[in-house]
Amino acid sequence: MRKPVIAGNWKMYKTRGEAVAFIEELKPRIANVEHCDVIVAPPFTALAEAAQTAKGSKVGIAAQDVHWDAEGAHTGDVSPGMLLDAGCSHVIIGHSERRHDHGETDEQVNRKLKAALAAGLTPIVCVGETLEEREGGQTQKVLERQFLGGFAGLTPPEFSRIMMAYEPVWAIGTGRTATPELAAESHAFLRNLARRQFGDEQANAVRILYGGSVKPQNVAGLMAQEEIDGALVGGASLSVESFLAIINYPSA
Ligand code: PEP
């Protein structure tokens, strides 16, 4: 059984104070949650205080990006060791906004992934097609390219330490969610790629989250799909009430 994961990606939202207040409010309200893991990804500036606030609770802290070098002349970047030092347990890698805003390539995703793993962080690796690619019948080709490039050179034990997120770009921040069936189809495709590259055990165990306009109203339908192991939530993770409603999807 794969334990579901509900992760909130806060993107470029929330000051340190807002992040701390959110986690203070969330902590007691998920104290009895056993059915899923809960993670939030604050911006870099709020990571250390968020992690301090989350200490000893069920809230895991993820960074939204990482550089592959341990240190160096990389203005604006942050290393895996710095994320650990700030108290992170997870890191999102290859989010479509990084790929599109910063031209991040599959090769860079791969370098970041390897560096995060070497440091002991749990990577959440994002893949997904654009609307143009979907309409052009390229979805599986794009996912395969991102998967093979992003996970190149990983051993099965390394792969067992990652999570994936399928995030169709056309569904992110648009209010246009993939139907549960459509999402599940891509998840199954990704799981088969994992089977081919890393074997049955890894493929059956890897948790694949869906991301793209997940809301309290649609999460239960998505989570009812056998192939969908959780959600990576952007906009709806910014308020405690809507994030909690998503976390509590079994009682929706
Ligand atoms: C995301 O940031 O990964 C995301 C899926 O955003 P939203 O839920 O707002 O579409």
CSV table of C-alpha atoms in Angstrom, one decimal, residues 52-223:
chain,number,residue,atom,x,y,z
A,52,GLN,CA,11.4,25.3,13.3
A,53,THR,CA,7.6,25.8,13.7
A,54,ALA,CA,6.9,22.4,12.2
A,55,LYS,CA,9.4,20.5,14.3
A,56,GLY,CA,8.0,17.4,16.0
A,57,SER,CA,4.7,17.8,14.1
A,58,LYS,CA,3.3,15.9,11.1
A,59,VAL,CA,4.2,18.8,8.7
A,60,GLY,CA,7.1,18.0,6.5
A,61,ILE,CA,9.0,21.0,4.9
A,62,ALA,CA,10.0,21.1,1.3
A,63,ALA,CA,12.0,23.6,-0.6
A,64,GLN,CA,10.8,24.6,-4.1
A,65,ASP,CA,14.1,24.2,-5.9
A,66,VAL,CA,17.8,23.3,-5.3
A,67,HIS,CA,21.2,23.7,-7.0
A,68,TRP,CA,23.3,20.7,-7.6
A,69,ASP,CA,26.6,22.1,-6.3
A,70,ALA,CA,27.4,22.1,-2.6
A,71,GLU,CA,28.6,25.7,-2.8
A,72,GLY,CA,30.0,28.1,-5.4
A,73,ALA,CA,29.5,31.2,-7.5
A,74,HIS,CA,25.7,30.7,-8.3
A,75,THR,CA,24.0,33.9,-7.5
A,76,GLY,CA,20.5,33.4,-6.2
A,77,ASP,CA,20.8,29.6,-5.9
A,78,VAL,CA,20.6,27.4,-2.8
A,79,SER,CA,22.5,24.2,-2.2
A,80,PRO,CA,21.2,20.8,-0.8
A,81,GLY,CA,23.2,21.3,2.4
A,82,MET,CA,21.7,24.7,2.9
A,83,LEU,CA,18.2,23.2,2.6
A,84,LEU,CA,19.1,20.6,5.2
A,85,ASP,CA,20.5,23.2,7.4
A,86,ALA,CA,17.3,25.2,7.2
A,87,GLY,CA,15.4,22.0,8.3
A,88,CYS,CA,14.0,20.8,5.0
A,89,SER,CA,13.2,17.1,4.5
A,90,HIS,CA,11.9,17.4,0.9
A,91,VAL,CA,12.6,19.4,-2.2
A,92,ILE,CA,10.5,20.0,-5.3
A,93,ILE,CA,12.5,19.6,-8.5
A,94,GLY,CA,11.6,20.4,-12.1
A,95,HIS,CA,8.3,22.2,-11.4
A,96,SER,CA,7.0,23.5,-14.7
A,97,GLU,CA,7.3,27.1,-13.5
A,98,ARG,CA,11.1,26.4,-13.1
A,99,ARG,CA,11.2,24.7,-16.5
A,100,HIS,CA,9.4,27.6,-18.2
A,101,ASP,CA,10.5,30.7,-16.3
A,102,HIS,CA,14.1,29.6,-16.0
A,103,GLY,CA,14.6,27.3,-18.9
A,104,GLU,CA,15.4,24.3,-16.7
A,105,THR,CA,16.2,21.2,-18.7
A,106,ASP,CA,15.8,17.5,-18.0
A,107,GLU,CA,19.6,17.3,-17.6
A,108,GLN,CA,19.5,20.0,-14.9
A,109,VAL,CA,16.6,18.2,-13.2
A,110,ASN,CA,18.7,15.1,-13.2
A,111,ARG,CA,21.7,16.9,-11.6
A,112,LYS,CA,19.5,18.5,-9.0
A,113,LEU,CA,17.9,15.2,-8.2
A,114,LYS,CA,21.2,13.4,-7.8
A,115,ALA,CA,22.5,16.1,-5.5
A,116,ALA,CA,19.3,16.2,-3.4
A,117,LEU,CA,19.5,12.4,-3.0
A,118,ALA,CA,23.2,12.5,-2.1
A,119,ALA,CA,22.4,15.0,0.6
A,120,GLY,CA,19.6,12.9,2.0
A,121,LEU,CA,16.6,15.0,0.9
A,122,THR,CA,13.5,13.4,-0.6
A,123,PRO,CA,13.0,14.9,-4.1
A,124,ILE,CA,9.5,15.5,-5.5
A,125,VAL,CA,10.1,15.4,-9.2
A,126,CYS,CA,7.6,17.1,-11.4
A,127,VAL,CA,6.8,16.2,-15.0
A,128,GLY,CA,3.9,17.2,-17.3
A,129,GLU,CA,2.9,18.2,-20.8
A,130,THR,CA,1.8,21.6,-22.1
A,131,LEU,CA,-1.6,22.1,-23.7
A,132,GLU,CA,0.0,22.3,-27.1
A,133,GLU,CA,1.8,19.0,-26.5
A,134,ARG,CA,-1.4,17.3,-25.3
A,135,GLU,CA,-3.4,18.6,-28.3
A,136,GLY,CA,-0.6,17.5,-30.6
A,137,GLY,CA,-0.8,13.9,-29.2
A,138,GLN,CA,2.6,14.3,-27.7
A,139,THR,CA,1.8,13.7,-24.0
A,140,GLN,CA,3.4,10.3,-23.6
A,141,LYS,CA,6.4,11.2,-25.7
A,142,VAL,CA,7.0,14.3,-23.5
A,143,LEU,CA,6.5,12.3,-20.2
A,144,GLU,CA,8.9,9.6,-21.4
A,145,ARG,CA,11.5,12.2,-22.4
A,146,GLN,CA,11.2,14.0,-19.0
A,147,PHE,CA,11.3,10.7,-17.1
A,148,LEU,CA,14.3,9.2,-19.0
A,149,GLY,CA,16.2,12.5,-18.8
A,150,GLY,CA,15.3,13.4,-15.3
A,151,PHE,CA,16.0,9.9,-13.8
A,152,ALA,CA,19.0,9.0,-16.0
A,153,GLY,CA,21.7,7.1,-14.2
A,154,LEU,CA,19.7,6.4,-11.0
A,155,THR,CA,19.9,3.1,-9.3
A,156,PRO,CA,16.7,1.3,-8.1
A,157,PRO,CA,17.5,2.1,-4.5
A,158,GLU,CA,18.0,5.7,-5.3
A,159,PHE,CA,14.7,5.8,-7.3
A,160,SER,CA,13.0,4.2,-4.3
A,161,ARG,CA,13.7,7.5,-2.4
A,162,ILE,CA,11.9,9.8,-4.7
A,163,MET,CA,8.3,10.9,-5.2
A,164,MET,CA,6.9,12.1,-8.6
A,165,ALA,CA,4.3,14.6,-9.4
A,166,TYR,CA,2.3,14.5,-12.7
A,167,GLU,CA,1.4,18.1,-13.3
A,168,PRO,CA,-0.1,18.8,-16.7
A,169,VAL,CA,0.9,22.4,-17.4
A,170,TRP,CA,-2.5,23.3,-18.8
A,171,ALA,CA,-4.0,22.4,-15.4
A,172,ILE,CA,-1.7,24.4,-13.2
A,173,GLY,CA,-3.3,27.6,-11.8
A,174,THR,CA,-5.9,27.6,-14.5
A,175,GLY,CA,-8.8,26.1,-12.7
A,176,ARG,CA,-8.9,23.4,-15.4
A,177,THR,CA,-8.3,20.1,-13.6
A,178,ALA,CA,-7.5,16.9,-15.5
A,179,THR,CA,-10.3,14.4,-15.1
A,180,PRO,CA,-9.5,11.7,-12.7
A,181,GLU,CA,-9.4,9.2,-15.5
A,182,LEU,CA,-7.1,11.3,-17.7
A,183,ALA,CA,-4.7,11.9,-14.8
A,184,ALA,CA,-4.7,8.2,-13.9
A,185,GLU,CA,-3.8,7.3,-17.5
A,186,SER,CA,-0.7,9.4,-17.3
A,187,HIS,CA,0.1,8.1,-13.8
A,188,ALA,CA,-0.1,4.5,-15.1
A,189,PHE,CA,2.1,5.4,-18.0
A,190,LEU,CA,4.7,6.9,-15.7
A,191,ARG,CA,4.5,3.8,-13.4
A,192,ASN,CA,5.1,1.6,-16.4
A,193,LEU,CA,8.2,3.6,-17.3
A,194,ALA,CA,9.4,3.2,-13.7
A,195,ARG,CA,8.7,-0.6,-14.1
A,196,ARG,CA,10.8,-0.7,-17.3
A,197,GLN,CA,13.7,1.3,-15.9
A,198,PHE,CA,13.8,0.3,-12.2
A,199,GLY,CA,11.7,-2.9,-11.8
A,200,ASP,CA,8.5,-4.1,-10.3
A,201,GLU,CA,9.3,-3.3,-6.7
A,202,GLN,CA,10.2,0.3,-7.3
A,203,ALA,CA,7.3,0.9,-9.7
A,204,ASN,CA,4.8,-0.5,-7.2
A,205,ALA,CA,6.2,1.6,-4.4
A,206,VAL,CA,6.8,5.0,-6.0
A,207,ARG,CA,4.2,7.6,-5.0
A,208,ILE,CA,2.9,9.6,-7.9
A,209,LEU,CA,1.1,12.8,-6.9
A,210,TYR,CA,-1.3,14.7,-9.2
A,211,GLY,CA,-1.0,18.4,-9.5
A,212,GLY,CA,-3.1,20.9,-11.4
A,213,SER,CA,-6.0,22.9,-9.8
A,214,VAL,CA,-6.6,20.4,-7.1
A,215,LYS,CA,-9.4,21.8,-4.8
A,216,PRO,CA,-11.5,20.6,-1.9
A,217,GLN,CA,-14.3,19.9,-4.4
A,218,ASN,CA,-12.3,17.7,-6.8
A,219,VAL,CA,-9.7,16.0,-4.6
A,220,ALA,CA,-11.8,13.0,-3.5
A,221,GLY,CA,-12.5,12.1,-7.2
A,222,LEU,CA,-8.9,12.2,-8.0
A,223,MET,CA,-7.8,10.3,-4.9
